[in-house]
Structure formats: C-alpha cells, structure tokens
Amino acid sequence: MCFSATASFGAGAIVLAIGAVSIKKSTTLPQRVLSCIPLIFGFQQFAEGIEWRSLPNPDLALWKRMATYTFLVLAEVVWPIIIPLSVWLLEKNIKVKKTVGALMILGVIVASVLAYSLLVFDVQATISKSHIRYDIAYPDYLKHLGIFYFSATVIPCIISSIKGLRVMGAVMAIAYLVTRIFYEDYLISVWCFFAAII
C-alpha cells in the first residue's frame, strides 16, 4: 500500500487472509494458481510496510534493501508471469487460450528483462508526499517497457471468456489510467495498491 506502514500492514493482513481462504476453497490447479494472487499481493504489501518503517531509519538499511527488492521482484517479475499463467490455465476457449499463451510468453520476456534490470541498474526507494517512490536507473531503451508489461498483465484478463476475469481486467486498466494521470511518479506503488484491492 502506498500511504503508510499501518495501511500497508493492514492491507497485507487482509489480503493474505483472503488468499488463504481462496486457496482452501479451490478445488482445481487453475483455481489454486489464481488464488495465489491475493497471497502474493499480501506479501508485497508487507514488504512495502517494512519499507515505510526502514526508509527513514538508517539503522534498518538491510531491511530497507530486502523489502525494496522483495516488493519490486513481486511487482515487476512475478506479475507479468503469474497473471497470464492463471488466465491461461482457467481459459477454455481455444482461440483466446492461444492469444493468452502468446501474452504469457511476452510476460516471461518482460519479467526476464526487468529481473536483469533490477540486478544491474541502481534501485532507490524514497518516501515522498505520503507515497513510496521507486527510482530505477533504467537506460532509455527500457523506458517504454511498460506497454509490454501492461499487455502481459492486463490484456489476458480483458480478453478472457470468463466474465469475472474480464471485469477484473477492465477495472485494472481503469486503475492504471487513473494512477498514470494522478500518481505518475508513484506508479509502481499506487497501481499495486489498486490491484491488490481489485
């Protein structure tokens, strides 16, 4: 969550509980994979809660680094893979499944590039205007990778033949646009907050 440690830890606990119940009620592998999404968001929110506590405290520099990288690996590496994978596993329409499969391959490529970037380029997290801002020193040729990230994480839901996933995808797209317009400097943190709620 992007507003305070209390909000992050609170949201993390709620989303983890929802994920645990979802997994318990799942009866098939595709349902279990989809049910992991709230659990991952819960861990991501806990990581950001640790960032809120550690960023202003130099004595917690190691915690800050671990929490920042945990949050970013989940945000930038896990989501472009797990979201299209979960849609692909659930999808029954063969034509849609093939398209989602192609987007899943795109997601793996995007996740690989972002994982490499997190290892190679400088990463900084700072508290600014009641949000956590992530600055990653990507080279110019990676600045527009977001369109491919969006394609891998949102489009599979939007094109799914499953109504609930289509609704979720549409709301995620609207949340992205709102975040892009009003919170551009905090896009990673704020959009992840919206996505966790969705």
mmCIF file of C-alpha atoms in Angstrom:
data_model
loop_
_atom_site.group_PDB
_atom_site.id
_atom_site.type_symbol
_atom_site.label_atom_id
_atom_site.label_comp_id
_atom_site.label_asym_id
_atom_site.label_seq_id
_atom_site.Cartn_x
_atom_site.Cartn_y
_atom_site.Cartn_z
ATOM 1 C CA MET A 1 0.000 0.000 0.000
ATOM 2 C CA CYS A 2 1.270 3.443 -0.738
ATOM 3 C CA PHE A 3 0.129 5.675 2.142
ATOM 4 C CA SER A 4 1.617 4.460 5.458
ATOM 5 C CA ALA A 5 3.128 1.486 7.267
ATOM 6 C CA THR A 6 -0.137 0.882 9.119
ATOM 7 C CA ALA A 7 -2.105 0.861 5.875
ATOM 8 C CA SER A 8 0.415 -1.477 4.221
ATOM 9 C CA PHE A 9 0.479 -3.957 7.088
ATOM 10 C CA GLY A 10 -3.317 -3.806 7.474
ATOM 11 C CA ALA A 11 -3.933 -4.345 3.770
ATOM 12 C CA GLY A 12 -1.328 -7.110 3.716
ATOM 13 C CA ALA A 13 -3.041 -8.970 6.560
ATOM 14 C CA ILE A 14 -6.494 -8.682 4.974
ATOM 15 C CA VAL A 15 -5.318 -9.737 1.513
ATOM 16 C CA LEU A 16 -3.294 -12.654 2.949
ATOM 17 C CA ALA A 17 -6.396 -13.862 4.811
ATOM 18 C CA ILE A 18 -8.473 -13.626 1.622
ATOM 19 C CA GLY A 19 -5.782 -15.555 -0.251
ATOM 20 C CA ALA A 20 -5.672 -18.288 2.386
ATOM 21 C CA VAL A 21 -9.472 -18.714 2.235
ATOM 22 C CA SER A 22 -9.379 -18.677 -1.578
ATOM 23 C CA ILE A 23 -6.756 -21.419 -1.717
ATOM 24 C CA LYS A 24 -8.673 -23.509 0.822
ATOM 25 C CA LYS A 25 -11.837 -23.265 -1.304
ATOM 26 C CA SER A 26 -10.021 -24.006 -4.580
ATOM 27 C CA THR A 27 -10.615 -27.459 -5.985
ATOM 28 C CA THR A 28 -8.508 -27.466 -9.167
ATOM 29 C CA LEU A 29 -4.948 -26.463 -10.053
ATOM 30 C CA PRO A 30 -6.081 -23.485 -12.201
ATOM 31 C CA GLN A 31 -8.194 -22.198 -9.295
ATOM 32 C CA ARG A 32 -5.251 -22.612 -6.897
ATOM 33 C CA VAL A 33 -2.927 -20.641 -9.167
ATOM 34 C CA LEU A 34 -5.485 -17.811 -9.399
ATOM 35 C CA SER A 35 -5.977 -17.995 -5.619
ATOM 36 C CA CYS A 36 -2.246 -17.364 -5.103
ATOM 37 C CA ILE A 37 -2.653 -13.826 -6.438
ATOM 38 C CA PRO A 38 -4.056 -12.371 -3.158
ATOM 39 C CA LEU A 39 -1.290 -14.146 -1.200
ATOM 40 C CA ILE A 40 1.386 -12.579 -3.394
ATOM 41 C CA PHE A 41 -0.247 -9.158 -3.042
ATOM 42 C CA GLY A 42 -0.311 -9.680 0.738
ATOM 43 C CA PHE A 43 3.438 -10.380 0.854
ATOM 44 C CA GLN A 44 4.017 -7.403 -1.418
ATOM 45 C CA GLN A 45 2.088 -5.109 0.921
ATOM 46 C CA PHE A 46 4.027 -6.423 3.931
ATOM 47 C CA ALA A 47 7.283 -5.686 2.087
ATOM 48 C CA GLU A 48 6.152 -2.129 1.488
ATOM 49 C CA GLY A 49 5.145 -1.827 5.157
ATOM 50 C CA ILE A 50 8.705 -2.772 6.113
ATOM 51 C CA GLU A 51 9.932 -0.116 3.683
ATOM 52 C CA TRP A 52 7.798 2.514 5.434
ATOM 53 C CA ARG A 53 9.471 1.599 8.737
ATOM 54 C CA SER A 54 13.019 1.229 7.416
ATOM 55 C CA LEU A 55 13.361 4.064 4.867
ATOM 56 C CA PRO A 56 13.597 6.863 7.474
ATOM 57 C CA ASN A 57 15.800 4.765 9.799
ATOM 58 C CA PRO A 58 19.455 4.297 8.722
ATOM 59 C CA ASP A 59 19.869 1.512 11.310
ATOM 60 C CA LEU A 60 17.451 -0.605 9.267
ATOM 61 C CA ALA A 61 19.276 -0.242 5.937
ATOM 62 C CA LEU A 62 19.493 -4.013 5.401
ATOM 63 C CA TRP A 63 15.742 -4.392 5.981
ATOM 64 C CA LYS A 64 15.102 -1.490 3.611
ATOM 65 C CA ARG A 65 17.099 -3.137 0.831
ATOM 66 C CA MET A 66 15.481 -6.560 1.322
ATOM 67 C CA ALA A 67 11.974 -5.082 1.445
ATOM 68 C CA THR A 68 12.542 -2.862 -1.603
ATOM 69 C CA TYR A 69 13.815 -5.738 -3.714
ATOM 70 C CA THR A 70 11.059 -8.073 -2.474
ATOM 71 C CA PHE A 71 8.420 -5.532 -3.436
ATOM 72 C CA LEU A 72 9.971 -4.856 -6.864
ATOM 73 C CA VAL A 73 10.582 -8.518 -7.720
ATOM 74 C CA LEU A 74 6.933 -9.278 -6.973
ATOM 75 C CA ALA A 75 5.734 -6.176 -8.858
ATOM 76 C CA GLU A 76 7.988 -6.414 -11.897
ATOM 77 C CA VAL A 77 8.961 -10.071 -12.239
ATOM 78 C CA VAL A 78 6.168 -12.187 -10.739
ATOM 79 C CA TRP A 79 3.054 -10.369 -12.027
ATOM 80 C CA PRO A 80 3.865 -10.496 -15.780
ATOM 81 C CA ILE A 81 4.153 -14.281 -15.434
ATOM 82 C CA ILE A 82 1.542 -15.313 -12.854
ATOM 83 C CA ILE A 83 -1.376 -13.263 -14.187
ATOM 84 C CA PRO A 84 -1.302 -14.542 -17.794
ATOM 85 C CA LEU A 85 -0.491 -18.047 -16.495
ATOM 86 C CA SER A 86 -3.549 -18.059 -14.227
ATOM 87 C CA VAL A 87 -5.801 -16.843 -17.058
ATOM 88 C CA TRP A 88 -4.284 -19.390 -19.483
ATOM 89 C CA LEU A 89 -4.885 -22.257 -17.040
ATOM 90 C CA LEU A 90 -8.527 -21.237 -16.478
ATOM 91 C CA GLU A 91 -9.366 -20.403 -20.094
ATOM 92 C CA LYS A 92 -11.499 -22.930 -22.018
ATOM 93 C CA ASN A 93 -11.871 -21.027 -25.295
ATOM 94 C CA ILE A 94 -9.044 -22.379 -27.515
ATOM 95 C CA LYS A 95 -8.670 -19.199 -29.584
ATOM 96 C CA VAL A 96 -8.453 -16.991 -26.501
ATOM 97 C CA LYS A 97 -6.139 -19.505 -24.812
ATOM 98 C CA LYS A 98 -3.671 -19.245 -27.729
ATOM 99 C CA THR A 99 -3.651 -15.442 -27.523
ATOM 100 C CA VAL A 100 -3.195 -15.555 -23.747
ATOM 101 C CA GLY A 101 -0.367 -18.066 -24.289
ATOM 102 C CA ALA A 102 1.382 -15.566 -26.559
ATOM 103 C CA LEU A 103 0.895 -12.846 -23.932
ATOM 104 C CA MET A 104 2.303 -15.233 -21.314
ATOM 105 C CA ILE A 105 5.457 -15.616 -23.434
ATOM 106 C CA LEU A 106 5.608 -11.813 -23.661
ATOM 107 C CA GLY A 107 5.239 -11.707 -19.867
ATOM 108 C CA VAL A 108 8.169 -14.092 -19.394
ATOM 109 C CA ILE A 109 10.303 -11.886 -21.663
ATOM 110 C CA VAL A 110 9.247 -8.717 -19.809
ATOM 111 C CA ALA A 111 9.869 -10.377 -16.420
ATOM 112 C CA SER A 112 13.318 -11.536 -17.560
ATOM 113 C CA VAL A 113 14.312 -8.065 -18.762
ATOM 114 C CA LEU A 114 13.041 -6.470 -15.548
ATOM 115 C CA ALA A 115 14.761 -9.092 -13.363
ATOM 116 C CA TYR A 116 18.030 -8.428 -15.170
ATOM 117 C CA SER A 117 17.481 -4.677 -14.789
ATOM 118 C CA LEU A 118 16.913 -4.996 -11.042
ATOM 119 C CA LEU A 119 20.225 -6.840 -10.766
ATOM 120 C CA VAL A 120 22.241 -4.478 -12.942
ATOM 121 C CA PHE A 121 20.851 -0.961 -12.506
ATOM 122 C CA ASP A 122 20.676 1.211 -9.404
ATOM 123 C CA VAL A 123 17.418 0.963 -7.426
ATOM 124 C CA GLN A 124 16.258 3.552 -4.901
ATOM 125 C CA ALA A 125 13.096 3.798 -2.828
ATOM 126 C CA THR A 126 12.167 7.035 -1.066
ATOM 127 C CA ILE A 127 9.180 8.390 0.828
ATOM 128 C CA SER A 128 7.713 11.390 -0.975
ATOM 129 C CA LYS A 129 4.340 13.080 -0.458
ATOM 130 C CA SER A 130 2.875 10.155 1.530
ATOM 131 C CA HIS A 131 3.895 7.604 -1.106
ATOM 132 C CA ILE A 132 6.869 5.391 -1.786
ATOM 133 C CA ARG A 133 8.663 6.356 -4.951
ATOM 134 C CA TYR A 134 10.778 3.782 -6.757
ATOM 135 C CA ASP A 135 13.582 5.098 -8.955
ATOM 136 C CA ILE A 136 15.317 2.522 -11.107
ATOM 137 C CA ALA A 137 18.107 3.768 -13.344
ATOM 138 C CA TYR A 138 16.826 2.059 -16.480
ATOM 139 C CA PRO A 139 18.534 3.047 -19.720
ATOM 140 C CA ASP A 140 16.421 4.994 -22.219
ATOM 141 C CA TYR A 141 15.725 1.942 -24.369
ATOM 142 C CA LEU A 142 13.820 0.347 -21.463
ATOM 143 C CA LYS A 143 11.737 3.406 -20.571
ATOM 144 C CA HIS A 144 8.779 2.228 -22.675
ATOM 145 C CA LEU A 145 8.754 -1.364 -21.443
ATOM 146 C CA GLY A 146 5.566 -0.500 -19.542
ATOM 147 C CA ILE A 147 3.356 -1.061 -22.594
ATOM 148 C CA PHE A 148 4.563 -4.662 -22.800
ATOM 149 C CA TYR A 149 4.142 -5.082 -19.038
ATOM 150 C CA PHE A 150 0.580 -3.757 -19.298
ATOM 151 C CA SER A 151 -0.114 -6.086 -22.233
ATOM 152 C CA ALA A 152 1.064 -9.135 -20.290
ATOM 153 C CA THR A 153 -0.698 -8.305 -17.017
ATOM 154 C CA VAL A 154 -3.992 -6.691 -18.057
ATOM 155 C CA ILE A 155 -4.887 -7.786 -21.600
ATOM 156 C CA PRO A 156 -5.181 -11.540 -20.730
ATOM 157 C CA CYS A 157 -7.930 -10.689 -18.241
ATOM 158 C CA ILE A 158 -9.712 -8.310 -20.618
ATOM 159 C CA ILE A 159 -9.851 -10.835 -23.479
ATOM 160 C CA SER A 160 -10.768 -13.826 -21.314
ATOM 161 C CA SER A 161 -14.049 -15.609 -21.987
ATOM 162 C CA ILE A 162 -14.568 -15.699 -18.196
ATOM 163 C CA LYS A 163 -16.762 -12.757 -17.194
ATOM 164 C CA GLY A 164 -15.199 -12.216 -13.749
ATOM 165 C CA LEU A 165 -11.722 -12.005 -15.245
ATOM 166 C CA ARG A 166 -12.929 -9.559 -17.929
ATOM 167 C CA VAL A 167 -14.392 -7.293 -15.250
ATOM 168 C CA MET A 168 -11.193 -7.538 -13.204
ATOM 169 C CA GLY A 169 -9.110 -6.684 -16.288
ATOM 170 C CA ALA A 170 -11.266 -3.673 -17.152
ATOM 171 C CA VAL A 171 -11.064 -2.332 -13.593
ATOM 172 C CA MET A 172 -7.277 -2.891 -13.554
ATOM 173 C CA ALA A 173 -6.992 -0.935 -16.820
ATOM 174 C CA ILE A 174 -9.032 1.946 -15.379
ATOM 175 C CA ALA A 175 -6.918 1.870 -12.199
ATOM 176 C CA TYR A 176 -3.785 2.037 -14.340
ATOM 177 C CA LEU A 177 -5.080 5.089 -16.224
ATOM 178 C CA VAL A 178 -6.084 6.858 -13.008
ATOM 179 C CA THR A 179 -2.684 6.092 -11.484
ATOM 180 C CA ARG A 180 -0.861 7.210 -14.625
ATOM 181 C CA ILE A 181 -2.741 10.529 -14.639
ATOM 182 C CA PHE A 182 -2.728 11.393 -10.924
ATOM 183 C CA TYR A 183 0.211 9.450 -9.431
ATOM 184 C CA GLU A 184 2.704 9.066 -12.278
ATOM 185 C CA ASP A 185 5.758 9.468 -10.026
ATOM 186 C CA TYR A 186 4.447 6.696 -7.760
ATOM 187 C CA LEU A 187 3.034 4.387 -10.448
ATOM 188 C CA ILE A 188 4.519 1.122 -9.173
ATOM 189 C CA SER A 189 3.370 1.600 -5.595
ATOM 190 C CA VAL A 190 -0.061 3.119 -6.213
ATOM 191 C CA TRP A 191 -1.103 0.803 -9.058
ATOM 192 C CA CYS A 192 -0.063 -2.204 -6.957
ATOM 193 C CA PHE A 193 -2.292 -0.851 -4.183
ATOM 194 C CA PHE A 194 -5.250 -0.569 -6.558
ATOM 195 C CA ALA A 195 -4.527 -4.019 -7.991
ATOM 196 C CA ALA A 196 -4.404 -5.545 -4.512
ATOM 197 C CA ILE A 197 -7.862 -4.115 -3.781
ATOM 198 C CA ILE A 198 -9.191 -5.333 -7.131
#
